[in-house]
Amino acid sequence: MSMGKALVVAGVALAAYGAGDAGMAPRTAMAQAAEMRSTTIAQAPAARATGSTALADPGAPRPSAGDDAASYRAMAADIGKAAGIEYRYGPGPAAYGTTGNGGLPTWSKRADHGFVSDRQGGKRGCDPAFCGTWQVGTWSNEVGDFASNVGHVAYIPDSPSQRLGVAGLGISSSSNEVFSQRPELMWVYYGGGLDEISALAYRRAGTPIGNPVGVARCEGRPGWCMNSLMVFDNGFIGFAQSNTSTNKASARLAPGKVPTAAAVTNSNEFALISVWDTVNLRGEVAVVALAGLCEGCTPAKPASPASWWGEWQGLYPGLPNLGNTAYMKVLGYVPLPADMKAPTGISVTTGVNRTAYLPAGVPGRESTFDLPLNKAGNRATFRTGGRNFNTYAKGGVAVVVSKSEQKVAFLDLRPLFAYYQSMYFGSDADYSVTTSVGPADSQ
């Protein structure tokens, strides 16, 4: 069965910071972050420098004008369908008279060679039909050193009753002295993965998940951050898994909030989701606090006796972690400027170099595992002048775009980061309040 129409991965160049004050409550911090102006692309030199001079086709539907609530809500209802892809990313090649790759330059494809199952004399414990392929190198039957990279893709399924619309793929791998560079289903799932494993578990548990809008994950911790945030058109959000990072966490946006895109900060501190508010007819950004834990750890039992994972030994949503998300909470919604009602994309960065973070599970090196924050002395190491002050992000910038409105908005994340860090790393009383985790507004 074909997967259906694929969602395009849209990148947005970052351009500028706004202004904000530190030391305020989460919702106040988010409101401060929203005190911005949107600007048309034609007026944004930094955006022009990236080549982003036109975000929309002149004939793109414009339910964003606000004077046609029915059109706005109708387009929102199509965000997770083929029409939604065209609205956000433009029409497919056929609309321009292109149906193939004829006349285009191509690069030769390397031949595929199959890995050998242990059932056929090899040493990979795979189903012979789903052992995977390699393209570079000279085969050795000895496994040797090995590594792999995992990714997740979202697509509009031809038959939503049969397919979920999110798949888990092996992106690249090395073993047996050869290298695989072809994205394909991972051999460890014995043919599974076209329906992403965690998403399938959510659905089987009775969770209505809808059609996917997109996937996003933290990109600032190479070797970690394997689990993608999956965002669905009915407001359900949950984390996908890899074969070695299987923690689960999910939440749901408030009724009437339709997500259109998502981004995750560099070390999985927060997820930001662009939203259409179909009740109030306005654009917003949902802010979600994320907490990563060691593999198999849960919010009820966040600690592990083993240090190799190198993760916090407590549940700390909003602090840097390794991306094996075990808890999330929707903090609230930042209203976008009044002339930006239909956001279609979002990107974010904290600007922290990957080498700045405390290492994870490196023998002889201090990690967050060694620094339980219930001890005042450990918290002090993260404050100004402490040895770990430079190991985490102090702010960031998110860029929100609206294709049909030709607008870009910038969100300064410094107030949000500053508030969380002041509470986690401050007094015993502040720490105690902040680590009372739960669904209530006061938690």
CSV table of C-alpha atoms in Angstrom, one decimal:
chain,number,residue,atom,x,y,z
A,1,MET,CA,0.0,0.0,0.0
A,2,SER,CA,1.4,3.4,-0.9
A,3,MET,CA,2.0,5.9,2.0
A,4,GLY,CA,0.1,8.7,0.4
A,5,LYS,CA,1.0,12.3,0.0
A,6,ALA,CA,4.1,13.3,2.0
A,7,LEU,CA,4.4,16.4,4.1
A,8,VAL,CA,7.2,18.7,3.1
A,9,VAL,CA,9.8,19.6,5.7
A,10,ALA,CA,9.9,23.4,5.8
A,11,GLY,CA,12.9,25.2,7.2
A,12,VAL,CA,12.7,28.9,8.1
A,13,ALA,CA,15.8,31.1,8.4
A,14,LEU,CA,16.2,32.9,11.7
A,15,ALA,CA,16.6,36.7,11.6
A,16,ALA,CA,16.3,38.7,14.8
A,17,TYR,CA,15.5,38.9,18.5
A,18,GLY,CA,12.8,40.9,20.1
A,19,ALA,CA,12.8,42.3,23.7
A,20,GLY,CA,11.6,40.8,27.0
A,21,ASP,CA,12.0,40.9,30.7
A,22,ALA,CA,13.1,38.0,32.9
A,23,GLY,CA,11.7,36.8,36.2
A,24,MET,CA,8.0,36.5,35.5
A,25,ALA,CA,5.5,33.7,35.7
A,26,PRO,CA,5.3,31.3,32.8
A,27,ARG,CA,2.1,32.7,31.3
A,28,THR,CA,3.3,36.3,31.9
A,29,ALA,CA,6.6,35.3,30.2
A,30,MET,CA,4.7,33.9,27.3
A,31,ALA,CA,2.6,37.0,27.0
A,32,GLN,CA,5.7,39.2,27.1
A,33,ALA,CA,7.2,37.0,24.4
A,34,ALA,CA,4.2,37.8,22.2
A,35,GLU,CA,4.8,41.6,22.4
A,36,MET,CA,6.1,41.8,18.9
A,37,ARG,CA,5.2,43.1,15.4
A,38,SER,CA,4.7,41.0,12.4
A,39,THR,CA,6.2,42.2,9.1
A,40,THR,CA,5.7,41.5,5.5
A,41,ILE,CA,8.5,39.7,3.8
A,42,ALA,CA,9.1,42.6,1.5
A,43,GLN,CA,10.0,44.7,4.5
A,44,ALA,CA,12.3,42.2,6.2
A,45,PRO,CA,15.9,42.6,5.0
A,46,ALA,CA,17.1,39.7,7.1
A,47,ALA,CA,14.5,37.5,5.6
A,48,ARG,CA,15.3,38.8,2.1
A,49,ALA,CA,18.9,37.9,2.6
A,50,THR,CA,17.8,34.2,3.0
A,51,GLY,CA,15.9,34.3,-0.3
A,52,SER,CA,12.5,34.1,1.4
A,53,THR,CA,11.0,36.9,-0.7
A,54,ALA,CA,7.7,35.2,-1.5
A,55,LEU,CA,5.9,32.9,0.8
A,56,ALA,CA,2.6,32.5,-1.1
A,57,ASP,CA,1.3,32.0,-4.6
A,58,PRO,CA,-0.8,35.1,-5.5
A,59,GLY,CA,-3.8,32.8,-5.8
A,60,ALA,CA,-3.4,31.1,-2.5
A,61,PRO,CA,-6.6,30.9,-0.4
A,62,ARG,CA,-6.7,33.6,2.2
A,63,PRO,CA,-9.1,32.6,5.0
A,64,SER,CA,-6.9,34.7,7.3
A,65,ALA,CA,-8.6,38.0,6.5
A,66,GLY,CA,-10.9,37.4,9.5
A,67,ASP,CA,-14.0,38.6,7.7
A,68,ASP,CA,-14.9,35.1,6.5
A,69,ALA,CA,-15.0,32.9,9.6
A,70,ALA,CA,-16.5,30.0,7.6
A,71,SER,CA,-13.5,29.9,5.2
A,72,TYR,CA,-11.1,30.1,8.1
A,73,ARG,CA,-12.7,27.2,9.8
A,74,ALA,CA,-13.0,25.2,6.6
A,75,MET,CA,-9.3,25.6,5.9
A,76,ALA,CA,-8.5,24.6,9.4
A,77,ALA,CA,-10.5,21.5,9.0
A,78,ASP,CA,-8.4,20.6,6.0
A,79,ILE,CA,-4.9,21.2,7.6
A,80,GLY,CA,-4.3,17.5,8.0
A,81,LYS,CA,-5.4,16.6,4.5
A,82,ALA,CA,-4.0,17.0,1.0
A,83,ALA,CA,-5.6,20.5,0.7
A,84,GLY,CA,-3.7,21.5,3.8
A,85,ILE,CA,-0.4,20.5,2.4
A,86,GLU,CA,-1.1,22.6,-0.7
A,87,TYR,CA,-2.2,25.5,1.4
A,88,ARG,CA,0.9,25.4,3.6
A,89,TYR,CA,3.6,24.4,1.1
A,90,GLY,CA,2.1,25.1,-2.4
A,91,PRO,CA,0.7,22.8,-5.0
A,92,GLY,CA,2.4,19.6,-6.3
A,93,PRO,CA,4.4,19.4,-9.5
A,94,ALA,CA,1.4,18.5,-11.6
A,95,ALA,CA,-0.1,21.9,-11.0
A,96,TYR,CA,2.9,23.3,-12.9
A,97,GLY,CA,2.8,20.8,-15.7
A,98,THR,CA,5.5,18.6,-14.3
A,99,THR,CA,4.8,15.0,-13.7
A,100,GLY,CA,8.2,13.4,-13.8
A,101,ASN,CA,12.0,14.1,-13.7
A,102,GLY,CA,12.5,14.2,-17.4
A,103,GLY,CA,15.1,16.7,-18.5
A,104,LEU,CA,16.4,17.2,-14.9
A,105,PRO,CA,20.0,16.4,-13.9
A,106,THR,CA,20.3,13.3,-11.8
A,107,TRP,CA,22.9,11.6,-9.7
A,108,SER,CA,23.5,7.9,-10.2
A,109,LYS,CA,22.0,5.7,-7.4
A,110,ARG,CA,24.3,3.2,-5.7
A,111,ALA,CA,23.3,-0.4,-5.8
A,112,ASP,CA,21.4,-1.9,-2.9
A,113,HIS,CA,22.9,-5.0,-1.2
A,114,GLY,CA,21.0,-6.9,1.5
A,115,PHE,CA,22.2,-7.5,5.0
A,116,VAL,CA,22.4,-11.2,5.8
A,117,SER,CA,20.0,-12.7,8.5
A,118,ASP,CA,21.3,-15.0,11.1
A,119,ARG,CA,18.8,-17.5,9.7
A,120,GLN,CA,20.9,-17.5,6.5
A,121,GLY,CA,24.4,-17.6,7.8
A,122,GLY,CA,24.8,-13.9,8.9
A,123,LYS,CA,24.9,-12.4,12.4
A,124,ARG,CA,22.0,-9.9,12.2
A,125,GLY,CA,18.9,-11.2,14.1
A,126,CYS,CA,16.5,-10.0,11.5
A,127,ASP,CA,13.6,-11.3,9.4
A,128,PRO,CA,15.3,-12.1,6.0
A,129,ALA,CA,12.5,-10.1,4.3
A,130,PHE,CA,13.3,-7.0,6.4
A,131,CYS,CA,17.0,-7.1,7.1
A,132,GLY,CA,17.8,-3.8,5.5
A,133,THR,CA,20.2,-2.8,2.8
A,134,TRP,CA,23.7,-1.2,2.4
A,135,GLN,CA,25.3,0.8,-0.4
A,136,VAL,CA,28.9,1.7,0.5
A,137,GLY,CA,31.8,-0.4,1.6
A,138,THR,CA,33.0,-4.0,1.4
A,139,TRP,CA,30.9,-6.6,3.2
A,140,SER,CA,32.3,-8.5,6.2
A,141,ASN,CA,30.3,-11.1,8.0
A,142,GLU,CA,31.6,-9.9,11.3
A,143,VAL,CA,29.3,-7.2,12.7
A,144,GLY,CA,32.1,-5.1,14.3
A,145,ASP,CA,31.3,-1.6,15.5
A,146,PHE,CA,27.8,-0.4,14.6
A,147,ALA,CA,25.7,2.7,14.8
A,148,SER,CA,22.4,3.9,13.3
A,149,ASN,CA,20.3,7.0,13.0
A,150,VAL,CA,16.5,7.1,13.2
A,151,GLY,CA,14.0,9.5,11.8
A,152,HIS,CA,10.3,10.0,11.5
A,153,VAL,CA,8.2,11.1,8.6
A,154,ALA,CA,4.6,12.3,8.4
A,155,TYR,CA,2.3,11.7,5.4
A,156,ILE,CA,-1.3,11.8,4.5
A,157,PRO,CA,-2.4,8.2,4.3
A,158,ASP,CA,-4.4,6.9,1.3
A,159,SER,CA,-6.6,5.1,3.8
A,160,PRO,CA,-6.6,6.7,7.3
A,161,SER,CA,-8.5,3.7,8.7
A,162,GLN,CA,-5.5,1.5,7.8
A,163,ARG,CA,-2.5,3.8,8.2
A,164,LEU,CA,-1.6,6.4,10.9
A,165,GLY,CA,0.3,8.8,8.8
A,166,VAL,CA,3.6,8.7,10.7
A,167,ALA,CA,6.4,6.2,10.0
A,168,GLY,CA,9.7,5.4,11.8
A,169,LEU,CA,12.6,4.9,9.5
A,170,GLY,CA,16.3,4.0,9.7
A,171,ILE,CA,18.0,6.9,8.0
A,172,SER,CA,21.5,5.6,8.0
A,173,SER,CA,23.6,3.0,9.7
A,174,SER,CA,27.0,1.3,9.7
A,175,SER,CA,28.1,-2.2,10.6
A,176,ASN,CA,29.8,-5.2,9.0
A,177,GLU,CA,32.3,-2.6,7.5
A,178,VAL,CA,29.6,-1.2,5.2
A,179,PHE,CA,27.4,1.9,5.3
A,180,SER,CA,23.6,2.2,4.7
A,181,GLN,CA,22.5,5.5,3.3
A,182,ARG,CA,19.0,4.6,2.2
A,183,PRO,CA,16.0,5.5,4.5
A,184,GLU,CA,14.0,2.4,5.1
A,185,LEU,CA,12.0,0.5,7.7
A,186,MET,CA,14.3,-0.6,10.6
A,187,TRP,CA,15.1,-4.2,10.7
A,188,VAL,CA,14.7,-4.3,14.5
A,189,TYR,CA,10.9,-4.0,14.0
A,190,TYR,CA,10.7,-7.1,11.7
A,191,GLY,CA,8.6,-5.3,9.1
A,192,GLY,CA,6.9,-2.8,11.4
A,193,GLY,CA,7.3,0.9,11.6
A,194,LEU,CA,5.3,2.1,8.7
A,195,ASP,CA,2.8,2.9,11.4
A,196,GLU,CA,5.0,4.5,14.0
A,197,ILE,CA,5.3,2.2,17.1
A,198,SER,CA,4.2,4.8,19.8
A,199,ALA,CA,1.5,6.3,17.6
A,200,LEU,CA,0.1,2.8,17.0
A,201,ALA,CA,0.1,2.2,20.8
A,202,TYR,CA,-1.8,5.5,21.4
A,203,ARG,CA,-4.4,4.5,18.9
A,204,ARG,CA,-4.8,1.0,20.2
A,205,ALA,CA,-5.3,2.5,23.7
A,206,GLY,CA,-8.3,4.3,22.3
A,207,THR,CA,-6.8,7.7,21.7
A,208,PRO,CA,-8.2,9.5,18.7
A,209,ILE,CA,-5.1,10.9,17.0
A,210,GLY,CA,-6.4,12.3,13.7
A,211,ASN,CA,-4.2,13.0,10.7
A,212,PRO,CA,-0.6,14.2,11.1
A,213,VAL,CA,0.3,17.8,10.6
A,214,GLY,CA,4.0,17.3,11.0
A,215,VAL,CA,6.9,16.0,13.1
A,216,ALA,CA,9.8,17.9,14.9
A,217,ARG,CA,12.5,17.1,17.3
A,218,CYS,CA,15.4,18.8,19.1
A,219,GLU,CA,18.5,19.1,16.9
A,220,GLY,CA,21.1,20.4,19.3
A,221,ARG,CA,22.2,17.1,20.8
A,222,PRO,CA,23.7,14.9,18.1
A,223,GLY,CA,23.6,11.3,19.1
A,224,TRP,CA,20.5,12.0,21.2
A,225,CYS,CA,17.2,13.6,20.4
A,226,MET,CA,16.0,10.5,18.5
A,227,ASN,CA,12.3,10.9,19.4
A,228,SER,CA,10.2,13.2,17.3
A,229,LEU,CA,7.2,15.1,18.5
A,230,MET,CA,4.2,14.1,16.4
A,231,VAL,CA,1.4,16.7,15.9
A,232,PHE,CA,-2.0,15.8,14.7
A,233,ASP,CA,-4.8,17.9,13.2
A,234,ASN,CA,-7.3,17.1,16.1
A,235,GLY,CA,-4.9,18.7,18.6
A,236,PHE,CA,-3.3,15.4,19.8
A,237,ILE,CA,0.5,15.6,20.3
A,238,GLY,CA,2.7,12.7,21.3
A,239,PHE,CA,6.3,11.5,21.0
A,240,ALA,CA,7.5,8.9,18.6
A,241,GLN,CA,10.2,6.4,19.6
A,242,SER,CA,13.4,4.8,18.4
A,243,ASN,CA,14.4,1.3,19.1
A,244,THR,CA,16.5,2.4,22.1
A,245,SER,CA,14.4,5.3,23.3
A,246,THR,CA,10.9,4.2,24.0
A,247,ASN,CA,9.5,6.6,26.6
A,248,LYS,CA,6.0,7.9,25.9
A,249,ALA,CA,4.4,11.2,26.6
A,250,SER,CA,1.3,12.9,25.1
A,251,ALA,CA,-1.1,15.8,25.6
A,252,ARG,CA,-3.9,17.5,23.7
A,253,LEU,CA,-4.4,21.1,22.7
A,254,ALA,CA,-7.5,22.9,23.9
A,255,PRO,CA,-10.7,22.5,21.8
A,256,GLY,CA,-10.7,24.8,18.8
A,257,LYS,CA,-6.9,25.0,18.5
A,258,VAL,CA,-5.8,23.6,15.2
A,259,PRO,CA,-2.0,23.0,14.9
A,260,THR,CA,-0.2,23.8,11.6
A,261,ALA,CA,3.5,23.2,12.4
A,262,ALA,CA,5.9,22.4,15.3
A,263,ALA,CA,9.4,23.1,16.4
A,264,VAL,CA,11.4,21.9,19.4
A,265,THR,CA,14.2,23.8,21.2
A,266,ASN,CA,17.8,22.6,20.9
A,267,SER,CA,17.9,20.4,24.0
A,268,ASN,CA,14.2,19.4,24.2
A,269,GLU,CA,13.3,22.1,26.7
A,270,PHE,CA,10.1,23.2,25.0
A,271,ALA,CA,8.0,22.5,22.0
A,272,LEU,CA,6.4,25.4,20.1
A,273,ILE,CA,3.3,24.7,17.9
A,274,SER,CA,1.8,27.2,15.5
A,275,VAL,CA,-2.0,27.2,16.0
A,276,TRP,CA,-5.2,28.5,14.4
A,277,ASP,CA,-7.7,29.4,17.1
A,278,THR,CA,-11.0,28.7,15.3
A,279,VAL,CA,-13.0,30.0,18.2
A,280,ASN,CA,-11.5,33.5,18.4
A,281,LEU,CA,-10.2,33.5,14.8
A,282,ARG,CA,-6.6,34.4,15.6
A,283,GLY,CA,-3.1,32.9,15.2
A,284,GLU,CA,-1.3,31.6,18.3
A,285,VAL,CA,1.8,29.6,19.4
A,286,ALA,CA,1.2,26.8,21.9
A,287,VAL,CA,4.1,26.5,24.4
A,288,VAL,CA,4.7,23.0,25.7
A,289,ALA,CA,7.2,22.1,28.5
A,290,LEU,CA,9.1,18.8,27.9
A,291,ALA,CA,10.9,16.5,30.3
A,292,GLY,CA,13.2,13.8,29.2
A,293,LEU,CA,14.1,10.8,31.4
A,294,CYS,CA,16.3,7.8,31.3
A,295,GLU,CA,15.1,4.9,29.1
A,296,GLY,CA,12.2,3.1,30.9
A,297,CYS,CA,11.9,5.8,33.6
A,298,THR,CA,8.6,7.4,34.3
A,299,PRO,CA,7.2,10.5,36.0
A,300,ALA,CA,6.3,8.4,39.0
A,301,LYS,CA,9.8,6.8,39.0
A,302,PRO,CA,12.2,9.2,37.3
A,303,ALA,CA,15.5,8.0,38.9
A,304,SER,CA,17.7,5.2,37.7
A,305,PRO,CA,20.5,3.4,39.5
A,306,ALA,CA,22.6,3.3,36.3
A,307,SER,CA,24.5,6.4,35.3
A,308,TRP,CA,25.2,5.5,31.7
A,309,TRP,CA,22.2,7.3,30.3
A,310,GLY,CA,23.4,10.6,32.0
A,311,GLU,CA,19.9,12.0,32.4
A,312,TRP,CA,18.5,14.0,35.3
A,313,GLN,CA,17.3,11.9,38.2
A,314,GLY,CA,14.1,14.0,38.6
A,315,LEU,CA,11.3,15.3,36.5
A,316,TYR,CA,12.2,18.7,35.3
A,317,PRO,CA,10.1,20.0,32.4
A,318,GLY,CA,11.7,22.9,30.7
A,319,LEU,CA,15.3,22.0,31.5
A,320,PRO,CA,17.7,20.7,28.9
A,321,ASN,CA,17.5,16.9,28.4
A,322,LEU,CA,18.4,14.2,25.9
A,323,GLY,CA,15.0,14.0,24.2
A,324,ASN,CA,13.6,10.7,25.5
A,325,THR,CA,10.5,12.5,26.5
A,326,ALA,CA,8.5,11.0,29.3
A,327,TYR,CA,6.3,14.0,30.3
A,328,MET,CA,4.9,17.1,28.6
A,329,LYS,CA,2.5,19.9,29.6
A,330,VAL,CA,0.8,22.5,27.5
A,331,LEU,CA,1.6,25.8,29.4
A,332,GLY,CA,-0.6,28.0,27.3
A,333,TYR,CA,-0.9,30.0,24.1
A,334,VAL,CA,0.9,33.1,22.9
A,335,PRO,CA,-1.4,35.3,20.7
A,336,LEU,CA,0.2,36.4,17.5
A,337,PRO,CA,-0.2,40.0,16.2
A,338,ALA,CA,-3.7,40.7,15.0
A,339,ASP,CA,-2.7,40.8,11.3
A,340,MET,CA,-1.3,37.2,11.5
A,341,LYS,CA,-4.3,34.9,12.0
A,342,ALA,CA,-3.1,32.0,9.8
A,343,PRO,CA,0.4,30.8,10.7
A,344,THR,CA,1.7,28.0,8.5
A,345,GLY,CA,5.2,27.4,9.8
A,346,ILE,CA,7.5,27.8,12.8
A,347,SER,CA,11.2,27.3,13.6
A,348,VAL,CA,13.2,27.8,16.7
A,349,THR,CA,16.8,27.9,18.0
A,350,THR,CA,18.5,28.7,21.3
A,351,GLY,CA,21.9,29.1,19.7
A,352,VAL,CA,23.7,26.8,22.1
A,353,ASN,CA,26.6,24.9,20.7
A,354,ARG,CA,26.3,21.1,21.2
A,355,THR,CA,29.6,21.0,23.0
A,356,ALA,CA,28.4,23.4,25.7
A,357,TYR,CA,26.0,20.9,27.4
A,358,LEU,CA,27.0,18.7,30.2
A,359,PRO,CA,28.1,15.3,28.7
A,360,ALA,CA,25.8,12.3,29.0
A,361,GLY,CA,27.2,9.1,30.4
A,362,VAL,CA,30.9,9.8,29.8
A,363,PRO,CA,33.1,8.1,32.4
A,364,GLY,CA,34.9,10.6,34.6
A,365,ARG,CA,32.8,13.6,33.4
A,366,GLU,CA,30.1,15.3,35.4
A,367,SER,CA,26.6,15.0,34.0
A,368,THR,CA,23.1,16.0,35.1
A,369,PHE,CA,22.8,12.5,36.6
A,370,ASP,CA,25.3,13.6,39.2
A,371,LEU,CA,23.5,16.8,40.1
A,372,PRO,CA,20.1,16.1,41.7
A,373,LEU,CA,18.5,19.5,42.1
A,374,ASN,CA,16.9,18.8,45.5
A,375,LYS,CA,20.4,19.7,46.9
A,376,ALA,CA,21.0,23.5,47.1
A,377,GLY,CA,24.7,23.1,46.4
A,378,ASN,CA,24.0,21.4,43.0
A,379,ARG,CA,21.5,24.1,42.1
A,380,ALA,CA,24.1,26.8,42.9
A,381,THR,CA,26.5,25.3,40.2
A,382,PHE,CA,24.0,26.5,37.5
A,383,ARG,CA,23.6,30.0,38.8
A,384,THR,CA,25.8,33.0,37.7
A,385,GLY,CA,29.4,32.2,38.6
A,386,GLY,CA,28.8,28.5,39.1
A,387,ARG,CA,30.8,26.0,37.2
A,388,ASN,CA,27.7,24.9,35.1
A,389,PHE,CA,26.3,28.3,34.3
A,390,ASN,CA,27.4,28.1,30.7
A,391,THR,CA,26.0,24.6,30.1
A,392,TYR,CA,22.4,25.5,29.2
A,393,ALA,CA,20.4,28.0,27.0
A,394,LYS,CA,19.5,31.3,28.5
A,395,GLY,CA,17.0,32.2,25.7
A,396,GLY,CA,16.2,31.7,22.1
A,397,VAL,CA,14.2,33.0,19.2
A,398,ALA,CA,11.2,31.5,17.4
A,399,VAL,CA,10.2,32.5,13.9
A,400,VAL,CA,6.6,32.1,12.8
A,401,VAL,CA,5.5,32.5,9.2
A,402,SER,CA,2.2,32.9,7.5
A,403,LYS,CA,2.3,31.9,3.8
A,404,SER,CA,-1.1,33.3,2.8
A,405,GLU,CA,-0.7,36.6,4.8
A,406,GLN,CA,2.9,37.1,3.7
A,407,LYS,CA,3.9,37.8,7.4
A,408,VAL,CA,6.8,36.8,9.7
A,409,ALA,CA,6.7,37.2,13.5
A,410,PHE,CA,9.6,36.8,16.0
A,411,LEU,CA,9.2,35.5,19.5
A,412,ASP,CA,11.9,36.2,22.2
A,413,LEU,CA,12.1,33.2,24.5
A,414,ARG,CA,14.4,34.8,27.1
A,415,PRO,CA,11.6,35.5,29.6
A,416,LEU,CA,10.4,31.9,29.4
A,417,PHE,CA,13.9,30.4,29.9
A,418,ALA,CA,14.8,32.9,32.6
A,419,TYR,CA,11.7,32.2,34.7
A,420,TYR,CA,12.1,28.4,34.6
A,421,GLN,CA,15.8,28.6,35.5
A,422,SER,CA,15.2,31.1,38.3
A,423,MET,CA,12.7,28.7,39.8
A,424,TYR,CA,14.7,25.4,39.3
A,425,PHE,CA,18.0,26.9,40.4
A,426,GLY,CA,16.8,29.3,43.1
A,427,SER,CA,15.6,28.8,46.7
A,428,ASP,CA,14.3,25.7,48.3
A,429,ALA,CA,10.8,27.1,48.2
A,430,ASP,CA,11.0,28.0,44.5
A,431,TYR,CA,12.4,24.6,43.7
A,432,SER,CA,9.7,22.9,45.7
A,433,VAL,CA,6.9,24.8,43.9
A,434,THR,CA,8.4,24.2,40.5
A,435,THR,CA,8.8,20.4,40.9
A,436,SER,CA,5.2,19.9,42.0
A,437,VAL,CA,4.3,18.6,38.6
A,438,GLY,CA,0.8,18.0,37.5
A,439,PRO,CA,-2.1,19.2,35.3
A,440,ALA,CA,-3.3,22.1,37.5
A,441,ASP,CA,-2.5,25.7,36.5
A,442,SER,CA,-0.6,26.1,39.8
A,443,GLN,CA,1.7,23.2,39.0
